[in-house]
Short mmCIF file of C-alpha atoms and ligand atoms in Angstrom, two decimals:
data_model
loop_
_atom_site.label_atom_id
_atom_site.label_comp_id
_atom_site.label_asym_id
_atom_site.label_seq_id
_atom_site.Cartn_x
_atom_site.Cartn_y
_atom_site.Cartn_z
CA MET Z 218 -17.51 -16.57 -2.84
CA GLN Z 219 -14.08 -17.77 -4.04
CA ILE Z 220 -13.83 -18.00 -7.83
CA ASN Z 221 -11.37 -20.66 -8.85
CA ASP Z 222 -10.45 -20.09 -12.49
CA LEU Z 223 -6.71 -20.18 -12.01
CA PRO Z 224 -4.47 -22.02 -9.59
CA TYR Z 225 -2.65 -19.57 -7.34
CA ASP Z 226 -0.87 -20.55 -4.18
CA LEU Z 227 1.97 -18.13 -3.58
CA PRO Z 228 4.33 -17.49 -1.95
CA ASP Z 229 5.95 -20.90 -1.41
CA ARG Z 230 7.07 -21.94 2.06
CA ARG Z 231 10.26 -19.89 1.80
CA GLY Z 232 8.46 -16.78 0.66
CA HIS Z 233 9.17 -16.95 -3.06
CA PHE Z 234 6.93 -15.53 -5.74
CA GLY Z 235 8.77 -17.18 -8.64
CA PRO Z 236 12.27 -15.65 -8.58
CA TYR Z 237 11.15 -12.79 -6.27
CA GLY Z 238 10.66 -12.33 -2.54
CA GLY Z 239 12.59 -14.54 -0.12
CA VAL Z 240 14.66 -13.52 2.88
CA PHE Z 241 17.78 -11.33 2.50
CA VAL Z 242 18.67 -10.21 6.02
CA SER Z 243 21.53 -10.53 8.48
CA GLU Z 244 21.92 -13.85 10.31
CA THR Z 245 20.70 -12.31 13.58
CA LEU Z 246 17.19 -11.73 12.17
CA ILE Z 247 16.60 -15.22 10.77
CA GLU Z 248 15.29 -16.61 14.06
CA ALA Z 249 13.06 -13.54 14.59
CA LEU Z 250 11.52 -14.01 11.15
CA GLU Z 251 10.99 -17.72 11.80
CA ALA Z 252 9.23 -16.88 15.07
CA LEU Z 253 7.09 -14.30 13.28
CA LYS Z 254 6.19 -16.83 10.60
CA ARG Z 255 5.12 -19.38 13.21
CA ALA Z 256 3.12 -16.81 15.20
CA TYR Z 257 1.39 -15.56 12.05
CA GLU Z 258 0.56 -19.11 10.89
CA ARG Z 259 -1.03 -19.84 14.27
CA ALA Z 260 -2.90 -16.54 14.36
CA ARG Z 261 -4.38 -16.76 10.87
CA ASN Z 262 -5.72 -20.23 11.67
CA ASP Z 263 -7.09 -19.20 15.06
CA PRO Z 264 -10.78 -18.20 14.90
CA ALA Z 265 -10.29 -15.99 17.98
CA PHE Z 266 -7.60 -13.93 16.21
CA VAL Z 267 -9.65 -13.66 13.03
CA ALA Z 268 -12.71 -12.57 15.02
CA GLU Z 269 -10.70 -9.96 16.93
CA PHE Z 270 -9.22 -8.58 13.69
CA GLU Z 271 -12.69 -8.37 12.14
CA TYR Z 272 -14.10 -6.68 15.23
CA GLU Z 273 -11.38 -4.02 15.14
CA LEU Z 274 -11.84 -3.46 11.39
CA LYS Z 275 -15.54 -2.90 11.94
CA HIS Z 276 -15.57 -0.83 15.13
CA TYR Z 277 -12.25 1.00 15.07
CA VAL Z 278 -11.46 1.35 11.36
CA GLY Z 279 -15.10 1.71 10.28
CA ARG Z 280 -15.32 -1.12 7.72
CA PRO Z 281 -16.75 -2.16 5.38
CA SER Z 282 -15.90 0.82 3.20
CA PRO Z 283 -18.52 1.37 0.48
CA ILE Z 284 -18.19 1.18 -3.29
CA TYR Z 285 -19.36 4.47 -4.78
CA HIS Z 286 -20.50 4.87 -8.39
CA ALA Z 287 -18.94 8.11 -9.66
CA LYS Z 288 -21.80 8.78 -12.09
CA ARG Z 289 -21.14 12.43 -12.90
CA TRP Z 290 -17.46 11.91 -13.64
CA SER Z 291 -18.25 8.79 -15.68
CA GLU Z 292 -20.77 10.84 -17.69
CA VAL Z 293 -18.18 13.54 -18.36
CA LEU Z 294 -15.63 10.94 -19.49
CA GLY Z 295 -18.28 9.43 -21.75
CA GLY Z 296 -17.46 5.72 -21.56
CA ALA Z 297 -16.99 3.08 -18.87
CA GLN Z 298 -18.59 3.52 -15.45
CA ILE Z 299 -16.09 4.44 -12.74
CA LEU Z 300 -16.58 2.86 -9.33
CA LEU Z 301 -14.57 3.87 -6.28
CA LYS Z 302 -13.66 1.62 -3.36
CA ARG Z 303 -13.70 4.19 -0.58
CA GLU Z 304 -10.64 3.39 1.55
CA ASP Z 305 -10.42 7.16 2.12
CA LEU Z 306 -13.30 6.79 4.58
CA ASN Z 307 -11.33 4.58 6.97
CA HIS Z 308 -10.17 5.88 10.34
CA THR Z 309 -6.94 7.89 9.69
CA GLY Z 310 -8.00 8.35 6.07
CA ALA Z 311 -6.36 5.55 4.10
CA HIS Z 312 -5.96 1.80 3.69
CA LYS Z 313 -2.76 1.65 5.78
CA ILE Z 314 -4.66 1.19 9.05
CA ASN Z 315 -6.00 -2.24 7.94
CA ASN Z 316 -2.46 -3.60 8.04
CA THR Z 317 -1.20 -1.82 11.16
CA VAL Z 318 -4.20 -3.12 13.13
CA GLY Z 319 -3.37 -6.67 12.03
CA GLN Z 320 0.32 -6.39 12.89
CA ALA Z 321 -0.34 -4.70 16.25
CA LEU Z 322 -2.72 -7.51 17.24
CA LEU Z 323 -0.01 -9.99 16.29
CA ALA Z 324 2.61 -8.05 18.29
CA ARG Z 325 0.33 -8.23 21.30
CA ARG Z 326 -0.07 -11.99 20.88
CA MET Z 327 3.70 -12.32 20.68
CA ALA Z 328 3.96 -10.28 23.92
CA LYS Z 329 6.11 -7.57 22.32
CA PRO Z 330 5.52 -4.30 24.21
CA ARG Z 331 7.49 -2.15 21.74
CA VAL Z 332 6.79 -1.55 18.04
CA ILE Z 333 8.98 0.22 15.50
CA ALA Z 334 8.27 1.47 12.00
CA GLU Z 335 9.94 3.44 9.27
CA THR Z 336 8.15 6.07 7.23
CA GLY Z 337 8.79 8.37 4.29
CA ALA Z 338 5.77 10.61 3.89
CA GLY Z 339 4.76 9.89 7.47
CA GLN Z 340 1.49 8.13 6.61
CA HIS Z 341 2.63 4.71 7.76
CA GLY Z 342 4.26 6.31 10.81
CA VAL Z 343 0.90 7.82 11.76
CA ALA Z 344 -0.92 4.51 11.19
CA ALA Z 345 1.65 2.68 13.36
CA ALA Z 346 1.52 5.36 16.09
CA THR Z 347 -2.28 5.15 16.01
CA VAL Z 348 -2.44 1.43 16.74
CA ALA Z 349 0.38 1.68 19.30
CA ALA Z 350 -1.77 4.18 21.20
CA ARG Z 351 -4.86 2.01 20.74
CA TYR Z 352 -3.18 -1.11 22.18
CA GLY Z 353 -0.91 0.61 24.72
CA MET Z 354 2.46 -0.10 23.13
CA GLN Z 355 5.64 1.92 23.01
CA CYS Z 356 6.28 3.18 19.45
CA VAL Z 357 9.45 4.44 17.75
CA VAL Z 358 9.29 5.71 14.15
CA TYR Z 359 12.39 6.19 11.98
CA MET Z 360 12.18 8.95 9.42
CA GLY Z 361 14.84 10.58 7.23
CA SER Z 362 15.62 14.07 8.55
CA GLU Z 363 14.77 15.56 5.13
CA ASP Z 364 11.34 13.92 5.37
CA VAL Z 365 10.92 15.16 8.95
CA LYS Z 366 11.25 18.70 7.58
CA ARG Z 367 8.99 18.10 4.58
CA GLN Z 368 6.25 16.31 6.52
CA ALA Z 369 5.94 18.42 9.66
CA ALA Z 370 2.19 17.84 10.11
CA ASN Z 371 2.59 14.06 10.25
CA VAL Z 372 5.51 14.38 12.67
CA GLU Z 373 3.22 16.40 14.93
CA ARG Z 374 0.47 13.80 14.60
CA MET Z 375 2.84 11.02 15.63
CA ALA Z 376 3.96 13.05 18.65
CA LEU Z 377 0.34 13.66 19.68
CA LEU Z 378 -0.26 9.92 19.49
CA GLY Z 379 2.62 9.31 21.85
CA ALA Z 380 5.24 7.96 19.43
CA SER Z 381 8.86 9.07 19.35
CA VAL Z 382 10.12 10.07 15.92
CA VAL Z 383 13.82 9.51 15.32
CA PRO Z 384 15.27 11.66 12.51
CA VAL Z 385 17.81 9.69 10.43
CA GLU Z 386 20.81 11.76 9.33
CA SER Z 387 22.65 9.17 7.21
CA GLY Z 388 22.79 8.98 3.39
CA SER Z 389 20.20 11.04 1.58
CA LYS Z 390 18.19 11.40 4.83
CA THR Z 391 15.06 9.89 3.25
CA LEU Z 392 13.05 6.65 3.29
CA LYS Z 393 15.80 4.23 2.22
CA ASP Z 394 17.99 5.46 5.08
CA ALA Z 395 15.12 5.14 7.55
CA LEU Z 396 14.61 1.54 6.33
CA ASN Z 397 18.21 0.67 7.23
CA GLU Z 398 17.90 2.30 10.64
CA ALA Z 399 14.68 0.43 11.47
CA MET Z 400 16.36 -2.87 10.51
CA ARG Z 401 19.30 -1.99 12.77
CA ASP Z 402 16.97 -1.25 15.70
CA TRP Z 403 15.18 -4.56 15.15
CA VAL Z 404 18.44 -6.53 15.16
CA THR Z 405 19.39 -4.88 18.46
CA ASN Z 406 16.03 -5.08 20.24
CA VAL Z 407 14.44 -8.14 18.70
CA ALA Z 408 13.57 -9.70 22.08
CA ASN Z 409 10.93 -7.09 22.97
CA THR Z 410 10.29 -5.37 19.63
CA PHE Z 411 7.90 -5.96 16.72
CA TYR Z 412 8.78 -4.33 13.38
CA ILE Z 413 5.59 -3.08 11.68
CA ILE Z 414 6.27 -2.90 7.94
CA GLY Z 415 3.86 -0.64 6.05
CA THR Z 416 3.62 -2.25 2.63
CA VAL Z 417 3.86 -5.64 0.88
CA ALA Z 418 7.68 -5.54 1.04
CA GLY Z 419 10.36 -6.66 3.49
CA PRO Z 420 11.57 -10.24 4.05
CA HIS Z 421 9.14 -13.19 4.15
CA PRO Z 422 6.57 -13.43 5.76
CA TYR Z 423 5.88 -9.67 5.53
CA PRO Z 424 4.77 -9.44 1.88
CA MET Z 425 2.32 -12.32 2.41
CA MET Z 426 1.11 -11.13 5.81
CA VAL Z 427 0.52 -7.51 4.72
CA ARG Z 428 -1.28 -8.77 1.60
CA ASP Z 429 -3.50 -10.99 3.72
CA PHE Z 430 -4.41 -8.16 6.11
CA GLN Z 431 -5.12 -5.78 3.21
CA SER Z 432 -7.09 -8.34 1.20
CA VAL Z 433 -10.17 -7.39 3.20
CA ILE Z 434 -10.46 -4.64 0.56
CA GLY Z 435 -10.86 -7.05 -2.36
CA ARG Z 436 -13.02 -9.50 -0.42
CA GLU Z 437 -15.49 -6.75 0.36
CA CYS Z 438 -15.46 -5.76 -3.32
CA LEU Z 439 -16.40 -9.30 -4.43
CA ALA Z 440 -19.52 -9.17 -2.27
CA GLN Z 441 -20.37 -5.52 -2.94
CA MET Z 442 -20.02 -5.81 -6.74
CA ALA Z 443 -22.25 -8.88 -6.78
CA GLU Z 444 -24.86 -7.04 -4.73
CA MET Z 445 -24.73 -3.70 -6.57
CA PHE Z 446 -24.19 -4.82 -10.17
CA GLY Z 447 -24.75 -8.56 -10.18
CA ARG Z 448 -21.28 -9.08 -11.58
CA GLN Z 449 -17.60 -8.36 -11.06
CA PRO Z 450 -15.80 -5.39 -12.70
CA ASP Z 451 -14.04 -5.57 -16.08
CA ALA Z 452 -10.90 -4.14 -14.50
CA VAL Z 453 -9.56 -3.29 -11.07
CA ILE Z 454 -7.16 -0.33 -10.96
CA ALA Z 455 -4.91 0.70 -8.06
CA CYS Z 456 -1.85 2.89 -7.55
CA VAL Z 457 1.41 1.15 -6.65
CA GLY Z 458 4.00 2.58 -4.25
CA GLY Z 459 5.17 -0.45 -2.31
CA GLY Z 460 1.98 -2.08 -3.54
CA SER Z 461 -0.17 -2.82 -0.48
CA ASN Z 462 -3.44 -1.17 -1.48
CA ALA Z 463 -3.07 -2.75 -4.93
CA MET Z 464 -2.32 -6.24 -3.54
CA GLY Z 465 -5.21 -5.85 -1.12
CA ILE Z 466 -7.74 -5.27 -3.88
CA PHE Z 467 -6.06 -7.55 -6.48
CA TYR Z 468 -5.52 -10.64 -4.37
CA PRO Z 469 -9.11 -11.94 -4.13
CA TYR Z 470 -9.44 -11.35 -7.90
CA ILE Z 471 -6.26 -13.16 -9.02
CA ARG Z 472 -8.06 -16.44 -9.71
CA ASN Z 473 -10.80 -14.64 -11.59
CA ALA Z 474 -9.25 -14.44 -15.07
CA GLY Z 475 -12.14 -12.34 -16.40
CA VAL Z 476 -11.09 -9.37 -14.28
CA LYS Z 477 -8.13 -7.33 -15.54
CA LEU Z 478 -5.73 -6.15 -12.83
CA ILE Z 479 -3.96 -2.85 -13.50
CA GLY Z 480 -1.32 -1.28 -11.25
CA VAL Z 481 -0.37 2.35 -11.75
CA GLU Z 482 3.11 3.58 -10.86
CA ALA Z 483 4.21 7.20 -10.47
CA ALA Z 484 6.03 8.57 -13.53
CA GLY Z 485 6.83 11.86 -11.71
CA PHE Z 486 8.28 14.30 -14.25
CA GLY Z 487 8.21 11.51 -16.87
CA LEU Z 488 10.14 8.23 -17.21
CA ALA Z 489 12.68 9.89 -19.56
CA SER Z 490 13.52 12.53 -16.92
CA GLY Z 491 14.81 9.90 -14.49
CA LYS Z 492 12.75 11.68 -11.81
CA HIS Z 493 10.02 9.16 -11.06
CA ALA Z 494 9.14 6.21 -8.80
CA ALA Z 495 8.25 3.56 -11.42
CA SER Z 496 10.21 0.52 -10.17
CA LEU Z 497 8.38 -2.02 -12.35
CA ALA Z 498 8.46 0.13 -15.49
CA ALA Z 499 12.07 1.31 -15.21
CA GLY Z 500 13.80 -0.76 -12.50
CA LYS Z 501 15.78 -3.99 -12.63
CA PRO Z 502 15.67 -7.04 -10.36
CA GLY Z 503 17.79 -6.56 -7.26
CA VAL Z 504 17.62 -6.77 -3.47
CA LEU Z 505 16.02 -4.08 -1.32
CA HIS Z 506 14.44 -4.14 2.13
CA GLY Z 507 15.18 -7.84 2.64
CA ASN Z 508 13.64 -9.24 -0.56
CA ARG Z 509 14.35 -9.67 -4.25
CA THR Z 510 12.21 -7.51 -6.51
CA TYR Z 511 12.33 -4.73 -9.12
CA VAL Z 512 14.46 -1.89 -7.78
CA LEU Z 513 15.39 1.54 -9.10
CA GLN Z 514 19.19 1.36 -9.11
CA ASP Z 515 22.17 2.68 -11.02
CA GLY Z 516 24.75 0.54 -12.88
CA HIS Z 517 26.55 -0.18 -9.58
CA GLY Z 518 23.45 -1.36 -7.74
CA GLN Z 519 23.14 1.89 -5.77
CA ILE Z 520 19.52 2.74 -4.93
CA LEU Z 521 18.28 5.79 -6.85
CA GLU Z 522 16.42 8.76 -5.40
CA THR Z 523 12.79 8.77 -6.44
CA HIS Z 524 10.39 11.56 -7.26
CA SER Z 525 6.61 11.76 -7.28
CA ILE Z 526 4.18 14.54 -6.48
CA SER Z 527 2.66 12.04 -4.02
CA ALA Z 528 5.09 11.30 -1.22
CA GLY Z 529 3.38 7.94 -0.56
CA LEU Z 530 4.44 6.54 -3.95
CA ASP Z 531 8.04 7.65 -3.46
CA TYR Z 532 9.56 4.20 -2.85
CA PRO Z 533 12.50 2.84 -4.90
CA GLY Z 534 11.26 -0.77 -4.82
CA VAL Z 535 7.96 -2.60 -5.07
CA GLY Z 536 6.47 -5.65 -3.35
CA PRO Z 537 7.82 -8.94 -4.78
CA GLU Z 538 4.36 -10.29 -5.58
CA HIS Z 539 3.86 -7.42 -8.03
CA ALA Z 540 7.19 -8.33 -9.68
CA TRP Z 541 5.79 -11.83 -10.14
CA LEU Z 542 2.36 -10.65 -11.33
CA LYS Z 543 4.11 -8.44 -13.89
CA ASP Z 544 6.42 -11.15 -15.25
CA SER Z 545 3.61 -13.74 -15.32
CA GLY Z 546 1.35 -11.33 -17.18
CA ARG Z 547 -1.53 -11.72 -14.72
CA ALA Z 548 -1.42 -8.01 -13.91
CA GLU Z 549 -0.53 -5.10 -16.14
CA TYR Z 550 1.52 -2.14 -14.88
CA VAL Z 551 1.30 1.34 -16.36
CA THR Z 552 2.44 4.82 -15.34
CA VAL Z 553 0.85 8.22 -14.78
CA ASP Z 554 2.93 11.37 -14.30
CA ASP Z 555 2.52 14.21 -11.78
CA ARG Z 556 0.51 16.31 -14.19
CA GLY Z 557 -1.95 13.51 -15.01
CA ALA Z 558 -2.48 12.75 -11.33
CA LEU Z 559 -3.15 16.44 -10.55
CA ALA Z 560 -5.72 16.71 -13.34
CA SER Z 561 -7.70 13.76 -11.98
CA PHE Z 562 -7.32 15.07 -8.43
CA HIS Z 563 -9.16 18.24 -9.52
CA ASP Z 564 -11.75 16.29 -11.55
CA LEU Z 565 -12.76 14.20 -8.56
CA CYS Z 566 -13.04 17.31 -6.37
CA ARG Z 567 -15.21 19.13 -8.90
CA TYR Z 568 -17.39 16.36 -10.27
CA GLU Z 569 -17.88 14.16 -7.22
CA GLY Z 570 -17.17 16.27 -4.13
CA ILE Z 571 -14.38 13.93 -3.07
CA ILE Z 572 -10.83 15.15 -2.40
CA PRO Z 573 -8.62 12.13 -3.18
CA ALA Z 574 -5.07 11.45 -2.02
CA LEU Z 575 -2.54 12.30 -4.74
CA GLU Z 576 -1.44 8.65 -4.63
CA SER Z 577 -4.96 7.47 -5.47
CA ALA Z 578 -5.22 10.19 -8.13
CA HIS Z 579 -2.69 8.18 -10.20
CA ALA Z 580 -5.15 5.28 -10.35
CA LEU Z 581 -8.00 7.68 -11.14
CA ALA Z 582 -5.98 9.21 -13.98
CA TYR Z 583 -5.42 5.84 -15.62
CA ALA Z 584 -9.14 5.03 -15.35
CA ALA Z 585 -9.88 8.40 -16.97
CA ARG Z 586 -7.41 7.55 -19.76
CA ILE Z 587 -9.09 4.27 -20.75
CA ALA Z 588 -12.74 4.91 -19.86
CA PRO Z 589 -13.67 7.05 -22.91
CA SER Z 590 -12.85 4.26 -25.41
CA MET Z 591 -14.88 1.66 -23.49
CA PRO Z 592 -18.62 0.91 -23.72
CA ARG Z 593 -20.95 2.49 -21.18
CA GLU Z 594 -21.73 -0.90 -19.63
CA ALA Z 595 -18.05 -1.50 -18.78
CA LEU Z 596 -17.18 -1.27 -15.08
CA LEU Z 597 -13.83 0.07 -13.83
CA LEU Z 598 -13.26 -0.42 -10.11
CA VAL Z 599 -10.66 2.03 -8.76
CA ASN Z 600 -9.16 1.69 -5.30
CA LEU Z 601 -9.46 5.15 -3.75
CA SER Z 602 -6.67 4.37 -1.28
CA GLY Z 603 -6.86 7.58 0.75
CA ARG Z 604 -8.23 11.06 1.23
CA GLY Z 605 -6.41 14.17 0.06
CA ASP Z 606 -6.55 16.55 3.02
CA LYS Z 607 -2.86 15.81 3.64
CA ASP Z 608 -2.07 16.97 0.09
CA MET Z 609 -3.72 20.42 0.18
CA HIS Z 610 -0.39 22.13 0.64
CA THR Z 611 1.20 20.40 -2.39
CA VAL Z 612 -1.80 21.02 -4.62
CA MET Z 613 -2.02 24.71 -3.67
CA GLU Z 614 1.68 25.19 -4.38
CA HIS Z 615 1.22 23.77 -7.88
CA ALA Z 616 -1.78 26.01 -8.48
CA ARG Z 617 0.33 29.04 -7.49
CA GLU Z 618 3.19 28.00 -9.77
CA ARG Z 619 0.83 27.81 -12.72
CA SER Z 620 -0.82 31.18 -12.16
C1 LIG O 793 1.03 4.94 1.44
C2 LIG O 793 -0.04 5.18 0.47
C3 LIG O 793 -0.04 4.57 -0.80
C4 LIG O 793 1.09 3.74 -1.31
O1 LIG O 793 1.35 2.57 -0.60
P1 LIG O 793 0.95 1.14 -1.16
O2 LIG O 793 1.66 0.21 -0.27
O3 LIG O 793 1.47 1.08 -2.59
O4 LIG O 793 -0.51 1.03 -1.12
C5 LIG O 793 -1.13 4.78 -1.63
N1 LIG O 793 -2.16 5.57 -1.26
C6 LIG O 793 -2.18 6.17 -0.05
C7 LIG O 793 -3.35 7.02 0.29
C8 LIG O 793 -1.13 6.01 0.84
O5 LIG O 793 -1.18 6.63 2.03
#
């Protein structure tokens, strides 16, 4: 099934994707990361681990997720056919569970009874709390106290699942402060604690490991596209927050030069407004969350506050592999603003009977932008990373503001 047009063997042994990635952490964590790297290497080459992961993806997560041909919406747009990879149908409603299952299984192998996570919108916190309950582990989730207020429903979900949520009061009381607090906990409790990172970021081996766990998305697409259409899509489109759903669907296609890879960042109120979350479009290389990548920062290297209508895209960095894919030209990165995402959110509800996550609506909006000028035979595969029930409140508020 592998298509070998291009050589691609990244990251290198030290976690570099060209000039990006690597390990930028305090001395005390180096040994923990080395141990993680060894454990992951062993696990990925162990048929028993792979079989267990696949079993859980099938019976707990509900994989494989289907590809759905959005025929009515494609007809309305009048050009390329839009196909949706339905990650919204997974248990807990998004792609994040693929990765948390993988990391929890690894934590269990490493005999770590306690897992920690940090979360902004709360989605990764819920996915981490879910697997902690499933495998009987203690779970602590760090969350900025501003986010705790804004995301009350997810805080309640985590509590129901048995996790303790620790509100972080430092700095701007949002995700970047929760990141620091989680790192601090890990340094202190590294002997019994596994840090579950929710996207393709963090120090090596996290970006590689999360990509590998999420790449089940793209591998399924290779087989499903061949079966449904007898060929692969002309382009694969995914939204990019930290970049895990995008890496998951891109990775198996990287060597297939005939397939365009398009990542969509959140332009919020517009790039010119400064209120956005487009790290690749408007950031500069720097260090965040233990790796070198594109970061939204001011002239003094201070991390900037981000804005997007979708809380899940509100991250001031981006996975280092995306930084590399951008610079190398293998993937293209574009932006969609709040208004564009909302319009496609409503389109998918009305034309297809699917309520998408606002994050995924950014990818839908870019597909809707390019589809009309493409021939009807063209195939655009969009990663529908999650369902939109969690966004009802936000969408209704916007509808009220407009009326
Ligand atoms: C968290 C989230 C994202 C953004 O995270 P990535 O790591 O960029 O995939 C996108 N879509 C949904 C539904 C999410 O919950």
